[in-house]
Amino acid sequence: MFRIVWNKKDVKRGIQSGTGEAGPIGFLTPIQVYANSVDISGLEEVPKGNNTHFDGLFLEFFHIFHSIDPENLQEDNFHHISSVKNRVDGGSFNLYIYYNEERDSLTLKYHNFVHPEYRILEIDLRDFVDGVLHSSIEILEEVLQLAPELREDDNYIALKEDMEVIRDWYQERYGTTASSPPIEMKPAATVTDDSIRWIGAEDAADEEMIDCVQKILDITYPDDYLACVRKHSMGFPYPYNIIVNEKIPGGRNQFVRLSGFDPEKLNILFLYYSLNCPVQGSRAYLPDNVIPFADALNHDLICFDYREGFPPKVVHWVFYEMDPEKSIQFLCNSFTELFDIMERCE
């Protein structure tokens, strides 16, 4: 097993800032590399270790295949030409790769800030290629989702073309495509950030109850929310759960837990109908078509706002705000985006 991991929030900030030395995807950010579950980069033990040039690292991984099969992968196929054929410089780590033809495997010799002495492990070549392709396809999709205009960017094109050279080589060598999806495939958005864990989640939300709530409220839940609540109903996200927004009283609040669907417990329908009617002089109320899906501190709620149609926006509802117009504050455009404005709970 081989994989390259990055923090999605850091990538989003890097792309949107456009301050990379080599264009909008040439910024510096910590990147972790795992081989057979071993953290080659050392960032698992020292999370704030050295940064790596984001696109440069992938280009070096692509060019490493020239040292593995120089006859079929000529240097002029690649945009990046390394002075050391079999080395990847990851900022916090150095990795040398040697091909074992008899076993069709690779010997990986590496060291990092945590372990300055060189260490060695072995991995199947096919697993290595599959991991590089999977990670590169994932980042190319992520770049387009964050900034579709980068499709025409020279750095994006270089990454895509080099990746396609490796993908074609893989298919010719093994007679099959890698297990990763094609670049242009865009699956339904889901909260997949590996840095978020869901604590205290009950059994998966009952599909029949989810359908029932949608019919009663005459709404359709977004796919990214459904993918999450089906697995993490009543769960608490950790360690990223502090919602930051200047319009929220105090500028921040905490995502406490996902609301549930169990009719025998405090559930979404009960919350909506108990707060959906105005009570003179008491507090703000939930307007029609503003549907709660999570609790926040101080009895506040995080809701889907369907008042302008589908897909719904995500808003923050302030329990103690007397003015209905001020009780609802816009947070973001989707459930997935909500996690991009969350900070780590220290």
GROMACS .gro file of N, CA, C and O in nm, residues 42-156:
model
  460
   42GLY      N    1   0.761   1.140   0.826
   42GLY     CA    2   0.786   1.175   0.966
   42GLY      C    3   0.688   1.275   1.023
   42GLY      O    4   0.697   1.312   1.140
   43LEU      N    5   0.593   1.320   0.942
   43LEU     CA    6   0.501   1.425   0.989
   43LEU      C    7   0.394   1.371   1.082
   43LEU      O    8   0.322   1.450   1.145
   44GLU      N    9   0.379   1.240   1.091
   44GLU     CA   10   0.284   1.185   1.186
   44GLU      C   11   0.331   1.212   1.328
   44GLU      O   12   0.252   1.234   1.419
   45GLU      N   13   0.463   1.211   1.347
   45GLU     CA   14   0.520   1.238   1.479
   45GLU      C   15   0.549   1.386   1.500
   45GLU      O   16   0.546   1.435   1.613
   46VAL      N   17   0.580   1.457   1.393
   46VAL     CA   18   0.606   1.601   1.401
   46VAL      C   19   0.518   1.669   1.297
   46VAL      O   20   0.561   1.696   1.185
   47PRO      N   21   0.390   1.698   1.331
   47PRO     CA   22   0.294   1.748   1.232
   47PRO      C   23   0.334   1.877   1.163
   47PRO      O   24   0.291   1.905   1.053
   48LYS      N   25   0.419   1.959   1.228
   48LYS     CA   26   0.455   2.088   1.168
   48LYS      C   27   0.597   2.084   1.112
   48LYS      O   28   0.672   2.180   1.120
   49GLY      N   29   0.633   1.971   1.056
   49GLY     CA   30   0.764   1.957   0.995
   49GLY      C   31   0.777   2.040   0.869
   49GLY      O   32   0.689   2.119   0.834
   50ASN      N   33   0.886   2.020   0.796
   50ASN     CA   34   0.914   2.102   0.679
   50ASN      C   35   0.805   2.093   0.573
   50ASN      O   36   0.740   1.991   0.558
   51ASN      N   37   0.788   2.202   0.500
   51ASN     CA   38   0.692   2.205   0.392
   51ASN      C   39   0.753   2.149   0.263
   51ASN      O   40   0.875   2.141   0.248
   52THR      N   41   0.665   2.113   0.171
   52THR     CA   42   0.705   2.057   0.042
   52THR      C   43   0.636   2.135  -0.069
   52THR      O   44   0.521   2.174  -0.055
   53HIS      N   45   0.707   2.157  -0.179
   53HIS     CA   46   0.641   2.217  -0.295
   53HIS      C   47   0.537   2.120  -0.348
   53HIS      O   48   0.569   2.007  -0.386
   54PHE      N   49   0.412   2.164  -0.349
   54PHE     CA   50   0.301   2.072  -0.373
   54PHE      C   51   0.309   2.006  -0.509
   54PHE      O   52   0.311   1.883  -0.520
   55ASP      N   53   0.312   2.085  -0.618
   55ASP     CA   54   0.315   2.023  -0.750
   55ASP      C   55   0.451   1.961  -0.780
   55ASP      O   56   0.461   1.859  -0.848
   56GLY      N   57   0.558   2.020  -0.725
   56GLY     CA   58   0.692   1.967  -0.748
   56GLY      C   59   0.709   1.825  -0.698
   56GLY      O   60   0.777   1.742  -0.761
   57LEU      N   61   0.648   1.793  -0.582
   57LEU     CA   62   0.659   1.659  -0.527
   57LEU      C   63   0.598   1.555  -0.621
   57LEU      O   64   0.656   1.450  -0.647
   58PHE      N   65   0.480   1.587  -0.677
   58PHE     CA   66   0.416   1.493  -0.768
   58PHE      C   67   0.496   1.478  -0.896
   58PHE      O   68   0.510   1.367  -0.949
   59LEU      N   69   0.553   1.587  -0.947
   59LEU     CA   70   0.635   1.578  -1.067
   59LEU      C   71   0.757   1.490  -1.043
   59LEU      O   72   0.800   1.413  -1.131
   60GLU      N   73   0.816   1.498  -0.923
   60GLU     CA   74   0.930   1.412  -0.892
   60GLU      C   75   0.888   1.266  -0.884
   60GLU      O   76   0.961   1.177  -0.929
   61PHE      N   77   0.772   1.238  -0.826
   61PHE     CA   78   0.723   1.101  -0.822
   61PHE      C   79   0.699   1.047  -0.963
   61PHE      O   80   0.729   0.932  -0.993
   62PHE      N   81   0.643   1.133  -1.051
   62PHE     CA   82   0.620   1.088  -1.188
   62PHE      C   83   0.753   1.054  -1.256
   62PHE      O   84   0.766   0.951  -1.323
   63HIS      N   85   0.853   1.141  -1.239
   63HIS     CA   86   0.980   1.120  -1.308
   63HIS      C   87   1.058   1.002  -1.251
   63HIS      O   88   1.145   0.946  -1.319
   64ILE      N   89   1.029   0.962  -1.128
   64ILE     CA   90   1.099   0.849  -1.068
   64ILE      C   91   1.081   0.722  -1.151
   64ILE      O   92   1.166   0.632  -1.152
   65PHE      N   93   0.971   0.716  -1.225
   65PHE     CA   94   0.945   0.597  -1.306
   65PHE      C   95   1.043   0.583  -1.421
   65PHE      O   96   1.061   0.473  -1.476
   66HIS      N   97   1.108   0.693  -1.458
   66HIS     CA   98   1.211   0.684  -1.562
   66HIS      C   99   1.327   0.597  -1.515
   66HIS      O  100   1.385   0.521  -1.594
   67SER      N  101   1.360   0.606  -1.386
   67SER     CA  102   1.469   0.523  -1.333
   67SER      C  103   1.428   0.377  -1.323
   67SER      O  104   1.513   0.288  -1.322
   68ILE      N  105   1.298   0.352  -1.315
   68ILE     CA  106   1.247   0.214  -1.306
   68ILE      C  107   1.243   0.148  -1.444
   68ILE      O  108   1.279   0.032  -1.460
   69ASP      N  109   1.201   0.223  -1.544
   69ASP     CA  110   1.188   0.167  -1.679
   69ASP      C  111   1.228   0.273  -1.783
   69ASP      O  112   1.143   0.328  -1.854
   70PRO      N  113   1.359   0.305  -1.791
   70PRO     CA  114   1.403   0.413  -1.881
   70PRO      C  115   1.380   0.382  -2.028
   70PRO      O  116   1.367   0.474  -2.109
   71GLU      N  117   1.373   0.253  -2.063
   71GLU     CA  118   1.354   0.218  -2.205
   71GLU      C  119   1.216   0.260  -2.255
   71GLU      O  120   1.201   0.310  -2.367
   72ASN      N  121   1.114   0.240  -2.173
   72ASN     CA  122   0.977   0.272  -2.214
   72ASN      C  123   0.930   0.409  -2.167
   72ASN      O  124   0.826   0.458  -2.213
   73LEU      N  125   1.002   0.467  -2.074
   73LEU     CA  126   0.965   0.600  -2.023
   73LEU      C  127   1.084   0.693  -2.043
   73LEU      O  128   1.168   0.710  -1.956
   74GLN      N  129   1.089   0.754  -2.161
   74GLN     CA  130   1.200   0.843  -2.193
   74GLN      C  131   1.184   0.976  -2.117
   74GLN      O  132   1.074   1.018  -2.082
   75GLU      N  133   1.298   1.042  -2.094
   75GLU     CA  134   1.295   1.168  -2.018
   75GLU      C  135   1.211   1.274  -2.086
   75GLU      O  136   1.148   1.356  -2.020
   76ASP      N  137   1.208   1.272  -2.219
   76ASP     CA  138   1.134   1.378  -2.287
   76ASP      C  139   0.983   1.360  -2.278
   76ASP      O  140   0.906   1.440  -2.331
   77ASN      N  141   0.939   1.252  -2.210
   77ASN     CA  142   0.795   1.236  -2.184
   77ASN      C  143   0.749   1.320  -2.066
   77ASN      O  144   0.629   1.336  -2.046
   78PHE      N  145   0.844   1.370  -1.988
   78PHE     CA  146   0.809   1.434  -1.862
   78PHE      C  147   0.844   1.582  -1.861
   78PHE      O  148   0.936   1.627  -1.928
   79HIS      N  149   0.769   1.657  -1.779
   79HIS     CA  150   0.796   1.799  -1.765
   79HIS      C  151   0.908   1.825  -1.665
   79HIS      O  152   0.973   1.929  -1.670
   80HIS      N  153   0.927   1.734  -1.570
   80HIS     CA  154   1.027   1.754  -1.466
   80HIS      C  155   1.142   1.657  -1.489
   80HIS      O  156   1.121   1.537  -1.498
   81ILE      N  157   1.265   1.707  -1.497
   81ILE     CA  158   1.383   1.624  -1.513
   81ILE      C  159   1.469   1.640  -1.388
   81ILE      O  160   1.516   1.749  -1.355
   82SER      N  161   1.487   1.530  -1.314
   82SER     CA  162   1.562   1.535  -1.189
   82SER      C  163   1.708   1.504  -1.214
   82SER      O  164   1.742   1.417  -1.294
   83SER      N  165   1.797   1.576  -1.143
   83SER     CA  166   1.940   1.550  -1.157
   83SER      C  167   1.977   1.416  -1.094
   83SER      O  168   2.076   1.354  -1.132
   84VAL      N  169   1.900   1.373  -0.995
   84VAL     CA  170   1.918   1.241  -0.935
   84VAL      C  171   1.797   1.158  -0.974
   84VAL      O  172   1.685   1.182  -0.928
   85LYS      N  173   1.818   1.057  -1.058
   85LYS     CA  174   1.708   0.987  -1.123
   85LYS      C  175   1.610   0.923  -1.026
   85LYS      O  176   1.490   0.919  -1.051
   86ASN      N  177   1.659   0.871  -0.914
   86ASN     CA  178   1.574   0.788  -0.829
   86ASN      C  179   1.545   0.852  -0.694
   86ASN      O  180   1.516   0.783  -0.597
   87ARG      N  181   1.553   0.985  -0.685
   87ARG     CA  182   1.532   1.051  -0.556
   87ARG      C  183   1.410   1.141  -0.559
   87ARG      O  184   1.383   1.209  -0.658
   88VAL      N  185   1.337   1.143  -0.447
   88VAL     CA  186   1.228   1.237  -0.425
   88VAL      C  187   1.264   1.320  -0.302
   88VAL      O  188   1.290   1.265  -0.194
   89ASP      N  189   1.266   1.452  -0.317
   89ASP     CA  190   1.294   1.543  -0.206
   89ASP      C  191   1.161   1.594  -0.153
   89ASP      O  192   1.094   1.675  -0.219
   90GLY      N  193   1.122   1.549  -0.034
   90GLY     CA  194   0.993   1.586   0.022
   90GLY      C  195   0.998   1.697   0.123
   90GLY      O  196   0.902   1.715   0.199
   91GLY      N  197   1.109   1.772   0.131
   91GLY     CA  198   1.117   1.879   0.230
   91GLY      C  199   1.154   1.825   0.367
   91GLY      O  200   1.263   1.848   0.418
   92SER      N  201   1.063   1.751   0.428
   92SER     CA  202   1.090   1.691   0.559
   92SER      C  203   1.156   1.554   0.546
   92SER      O  204   1.199   1.496   0.645
   93PHE      N  205   1.165   1.502   0.424
   93PHE     CA  206   1.222   1.369   0.405
   93PHE      C  207   1.293   1.359   0.270
   93PHE      O  208   1.268   1.438   0.179
   94ASN      N  209   1.383   1.262   0.261
   94ASN     CA  210   1.446   1.225   0.135
   94ASN      C  211   1.418   1.079   0.109
   94ASN      O  212   1.429   0.995   0.201
   95LEU      N  213   1.384   1.045  -0.014
   95LEU     CA  214   1.346   0.909  -0.049
   95LEU      C  215   1.421   0.867  -0.175
   95LEU      O  216   1.417   0.935  -0.277
   96TYR      N  217   1.494   0.754  -0.164
   96TYR     CA  218   1.561   0.694  -0.279
   96TYR      C  219   1.490   0.564  -0.312
   96TYR      O  220   1.455   0.486  -0.222
   97ILE      N  221   1.470   0.538  -0.442
   97ILE     CA  222   1.391   0.423  -0.486
   97ILE      C  223   1.473   0.338  -0.581
   97ILE      O  224   1.529   0.388  -0.680
   98TYR      N  225   1.480   0.207  -0.550
   98TYR     CA  226   1.557   0.113  -0.631
   98TYR      C  227   1.465   0.000  -0.677
   98TYR      O  228   1.390  -0.056  -0.597
   99TYR      N  229   1.476  -0.035  -0.805
   99TYR     CA  230   1.388  -0.136  -0.863
   99TYR      C  231   1.450  -0.276  -0.855
   99TYR      O  232   1.566  -0.295  -0.891
  100ASN      N  233   1.371  -0.372  -0.807
  100ASN     CA  234   1.412  -0.512  -0.803
  100ASN      C  235   1.336  -0.586  -0.912
  100ASN      O  236   1.218  -0.619  -0.895
  101GLU      N  237   1.404  -0.611  -1.026
  101GLU     CA  238   1.336  -0.664  -1.143
  101GLU      C  239   1.280  -0.804  -1.119
  101GLU      O  240   1.170  -0.837  -1.163
  102GLU      N  241   1.355  -0.888  -1.049
  102GLU     CA  242   1.311  -1.027  -1.028
  102GLU      C  243   1.180  -1.033  -0.950
  102GLU      O  244   1.094  -1.117  -0.979
  103ARG      N  245   1.166  -0.948  -0.852
  103ARG     CA  246   1.046  -0.950  -0.767
  103ARG      C  247   0.942  -0.848  -0.811
  103ARG      O  248   0.832  -0.843  -0.754
  104ASP      N  249   0.977  -0.766  -0.911
  104ASP     CA  250   0.889  -0.656  -0.953
  104ASP      C  251   0.848  -0.573  -0.831
  104ASP      O  252   0.730  -0.543  -0.810
  105SER      N  253   0.948  -0.540  -0.752
  105SER     CA  254   0.923  -0.464  -0.629
  105SER      C  255   1.022  -0.350  -0.620
  105SER      O  256   1.118  -0.340  -0.700
  106LEU      N  257   1.001  -0.263  -0.523
  106LEU     CA  258   1.089  -0.148  -0.501
  106LEU      C  259   1.147  -0.153  -0.361
  106LEU      O  260   1.079  -0.190  -0.265
  107THR      N  261   1.272  -0.117  -0.351
  107THR     CA  262   1.334  -0.092  -0.220
  107THR      C  263   1.333   0.058  -0.198
  107THR      O  264   1.385   0.134  -0.280
  108LEU      N  265   1.273   0.102  -0.089
  108LEU     CA  266   1.263   0.243  -0.055
  108LEU      C  267   1.361   0.273   0.058
  108LEU      O  268   1.353   0.214   0.167
  109LYS      N  269   1.456   0.360   0.032
  109LYS     CA  270   1.554   0.402   0.132
  109LYS      C  271   1.522   0.548   0.167
  109LYS      O  272   1.522   0.634   0.080
  110TYR      N  273   1.493   0.574   0.293
  110TYR     CA  274   1.444   0.707   0.330
  110TYR      C  275   1.497   0.750   0.467
  110TYR      O  276   1.537   0.668   0.550
  111HIS      N  277   1.497   0.880   0.489
  111HIS     CA  278   1.518   0.935   0.622
  111HIS      C  279   1.439   1.064   0.633
  111HIS      O  280   1.397   1.124   0.532
  112ASN      N  281   1.413   1.108   0.755
  112ASN     CA  282   1.336   1.231   0.778
  112ASN      C  283   1.385   1.299   0.905
  112ASN      O  284   1.483   1.256   0.966
  113PHE      N  285   1.319   1.409   0.945
  113PHE     CA  286   1.363   1.485   1.061
  113PHE      C  287   1.354   1.403   1.190
  113PHE      O  288   1.433   1.422   1.282
  114VAL      N  289   1.256   1.316   1.196
  114VAL     CA  290   1.238   1.235   1.317
  114VAL      C  291   1.344   1.124   1.323
  114VAL      O  292   1.399   1.094   1.430
  115HIS      N  293   1.372   1.063   1.208
  115HIS     CA  294   1.468   0.954   1.201
  115HIS      C  295   1.577   0.990   1.099
  115HIS      O  296   1.566   0.957   0.981
  116PRO      N  297   1.681   1.061   1.142
  116PRO     CA  298   1.783   1.108   1.047
  116PRO      C  299   1.865   0.996   0.984
  116PRO      O  300   1.924   1.015   0.878
  117GLU      N  301   1.867   0.878   1.050
  117GLU     CA  302   1.938   0.766   0.989
  117GLU      C  303   1.850   0.704   0.880
  117GLU      O  304   1.728   0.705   0.890
  118TYR      N  305   1.914   0.653   0.775
  118TYR     CA  306   1.836   0.594   0.665
  118TYR      C  307   1.770   0.464   0.709
  118TYR      O  308   1.828   0.383   0.782
  119ARG      N  309   1.648   0.445   0.664
  119ARG     CA  310   1.574   0.321   0.687
  119ARG      C  311   1.532   0.263   0.552
  119ARG      O  312   1.524   0.336   0.452
  120ILE      N  313   1.503   0.134   0.552
  120ILE     CA  314   1.473   0.065   0.426
  120ILE      C  315   1.347  -0.019   0.442
  120ILE      O  316   1.325  -0.082   0.546
  121LEU      N  317   1.262  -0.014   0.340
  121LEU     CA  318   1.147  -0.105   0.334
  121LEU      C  319   1.122  -0.143   0.189
  121LEU      O  320   1.173  -0.078   0.097
  122GLU      N  321   1.045  -0.247   0.167
  122GLU     CA  322   1.018  -0.296   0.033
  122GLU      C  323   0.868  -0.291   0.005
  122GLU      O  324   0.786  -0.315   0.095
  123ILE      N  325   0.832  -0.260  -0.119
  123ILE     CA  326   0.691  -0.251  -0.158
  123ILE      C  327   0.678  -0.301  -0.302
  123ILE      O  328   0.770  -0.283  -0.384
  124ASP      N  329   0.567  -0.366  -0.333
  124ASP     CA  330   0.542  -0.409  -0.470
  124ASP      C  331   0.534  -0.288  -0.563
  124ASP      O  332   0.473  -0.186  -0.528
  125LEU      N  333   0.596  -0.301  -0.679
  125LEU     CA  334   0.592  -0.190  -0.774
  125LEU      C  335   0.449  -0.154  -0.809
  125LEU      O  336   0.414  -0.035  -0.816
  126ARG      N  337   0.366  -0.254  -0.829
  126ARG     CA  338   0.227  -0.226  -0.870
  126ARG      C  339   0.153  -0.146  -0.763
  126ARG      O  340   0.078  -0.054  -0.794
  127ASP      N  341   0.177  -0.179  -0.635
  127ASP     CA  342   0.113  -0.104  -0.527
  127ASP      C  343   0.163   0.040  -0.526
  127ASP      O  344   0.087   0.134  -0.500
  128PHE      N  345   0.292   0.057  -0.552
  128PHE     CA  346   0.351   0.190  -0.555
  128PHE      C  347   0.290   0.275  -0.666
  128PHE      O  348   0.248   0.389  -0.644
  129VAL      N  349   0.284   0.218  -0.787
  129VAL     CA  350   0.228   0.294  -0.900
  129VAL      C  351   0.082   0.327  -0.875
  129VAL      O  352   0.037   0.440  -0.899
  130ASP      N  353   0.008   0.229  -0.824
  130ASP     CA  354  -0.134   0.250  -0.798
  130ASP      C  355  -0.154   0.363  -0.698
  130ASP      O  356  -0.243   0.446  -0.713
  131GLY      N  357  -0.069   0.368  -0.594
  131GLY     CA  358  -0.081   0.473  -0.493
  131GLY      C  359  -0.049   0.611  -0.548
  131GLY      O  360  -0.116   0.709  -0.517
  132VAL      N  361   0.056   0.619  -0.630
  132VAL     CA  362   0.091   0.748  -0.691
  132VAL      C  363  -0.020   0.796  -0.783
  132VAL      O  364  -0.059   0.913  -0.781
  133LEU      N  365  -0.073   0.705  -0.866
  133LEU     CA  366  -0.181   0.742  -0.957
  133LEU      C  367  -0.306   0.785  -0.881
  133LEU      O  368  -0.369   0.885  -0.914
  134HIS      N  369  -0.343   0.708  -0.781
  134HIS     CA  370  -0.463   0.741  -0.703
  134HIS      C  371  -0.450   0.879  -0.640
  134HIS      O  372  -0.542   0.961  -0.647
  135SER      N  373  -0.334   0.908  -0.580
  135SER     CA  374  -0.314   1.038  -0.515
  135SER      C  375  -0.312   1.152  -0.616
  135SER      O  376  -0.367   1.259  -0.590
  136SER      N  377  -0.247   1.129  -0.732
  136SER     CA  378  -0.240   1.237  -0.831
  136SER      C  379  -0.376   1.265  -0.893
  136SER      O  380  -0.410   1.382  -0.918
  137ILE      N  381  -0.455   1.161  -0.916
  137ILE     CA  382  -0.590   1.183  -0.968
  137ILE      C  383  -0.673   1.259  -0.867
  137ILE      O  384  -0.748   1.351  -0.901
  138GLU      N  385  -0.657   1.224  -0.740
  138GLU     CA  386  -0.734   1.292  -0.635
  138GLU      C  387  -0.701   1.440  -0.629
  138GLU      O  388  -0.790   1.525  -0.619
  139ILE      N  389  -0.571   1.474  -0.638
  139ILE     CA  390  -0.536   1.616  -0.628
  139ILE      C  391  -0.578   1.691  -0.754
  139ILE      O  392  -0.622   1.806  -0.748
  140LEU      N  393  -0.570   1.629  -0.871
  140LEU     CA  394  -0.614   1.696  -0.993
  140LEU      C  395  -0.764   1.726  -0.987
  140LEU      O  396  -0.809   1.834  -1.028
  141GLU      N  397  -0.842   1.632  -0.935
  141GLU     CA  398  -0.986   1.656  -0.918
  141GLU      C  399  -1.010   1.767  -0.816
  141GLU      O  400  -1.095   1.854  -0.835
  142GLU      N  401  -0.931   1.765  -0.708
  142GLU     CA  402  -0.949   1.866  -0.603
  142GLU      C  403  -0.918   2.005  -0.656
  142GLU      O  404  -0.988   2.102  -0.623
  143VAL      N  405  -0.812   2.017  -0.735
  143VAL     CA  406  -0.775   2.147  -0.793
  143VAL      C  407  -0.891   2.202  -0.877
  143VAL      O  408  -0.928   2.320  -0.864
  144LEU      N  409  -0.952   2.117  -0.960
  144LEU     CA  410  -1.060   2.164  -1.046
  144LEU      C  411  -1.185   2.200  -0.967
  144LEU      O  412  -1.259   2.292  -1.003
  145GLN      N  413  -1.210   2.128  -0.858
  145GLN     CA  414  -1.326   2.161  -0.775
  145GLN      C  415  -1.308   2.295  -0.706
  145GLN      O  416  -1.403   2.372  -0.691
  146LEU      N  417  -1.184   2.326  -0.665
  146LEU     CA  418  -1.157   2.452  -0.595
  146LEU      C  419  -1.144   2.568  -0.693
  146LEU      O  420  -1.188   2.679  -0.663
  147ALA      N  421  -1.086   2.542  -0.809
  147ALA     CA  422  -1.061   2.651  -0.905
  147ALA      C  423  -1.068   2.594  -1.047
  147ALA      O  424  -0.966   2.559  -1.106
  148PRO      N  425  -1.190   2.581  -1.103
  148PRO     CA  426  -1.206   2.522  -1.237
  148PRO      C  427  -1.123   2.592  -1.344
  148PRO      O  428  -1.086   2.529  -1.444
  149GLU      N  429  -1.093   2.720  -1.324
  149GLU     CA  430  -1.017   2.793  -1.425
  149GLU      C  431  -0.874   2.742  -1.439
  149GLU      O  432  -0.806   2.769  -1.540
  150LEU      N  433  -0.826   2.666  -1.339
  150LEU     CA  434  -0.688   2.615  -1.346
  150LEU      C  435  -0.674   2.501  -1.446
  150LEU      O  436  -0.563   2.452  -1.466
  151ARG      N  437  -0.784   2.459  -1.505
  151ARG     CA  438  -0.776   2.357  -1.610
  151ARG      C  439  -0.680   2.400  -1.721
  151ARG      O  440  -0.617   2.316  -1.787
  152GLU      N  441  -0.669   2.531  -1.744
  152GLU     CA  442  -0.581   2.584  -1.849
  152GLU      C  443  -0.446   2.628  -1.795
  152GLU      O  444  -0.362   2.678  -1.870
  153ASP      N  445  -0.422   2.611  -1.665
  153ASP     CA  446  -0.295   2.653  -1.605
  153ASP      C  447  -0.183   2.559  -1.648
  153ASP      O  448  -0.199   2.437  -1.652
  154ASP      N  449  -0.065   2.614  -1.677
  154ASP     CA  450   0.048   2.535  -1.726
  154ASP      C  451   0.089   2.428  -1.625
  154ASP      O  452   0.123   2.315  -1.664
  155ASN      N  453   0.088   2.462  -1.496
  155ASN     CA  454   0.130   2.365  -1.395
  155ASN      C  455   0.030   2.252  -1.383
  155ASN      O  456   0.069   2.135  -1.365
  156TYR      N  457  -0.098   2.284  -1.390
  156TYR     CA  458  -0.201   2.180  -1.386
  156TYR      C  459  -0.187   2.088  -1.508
  156TYR      O  460  -0.193   1.966  -1.496
   0.00000   0.00000   0.00000
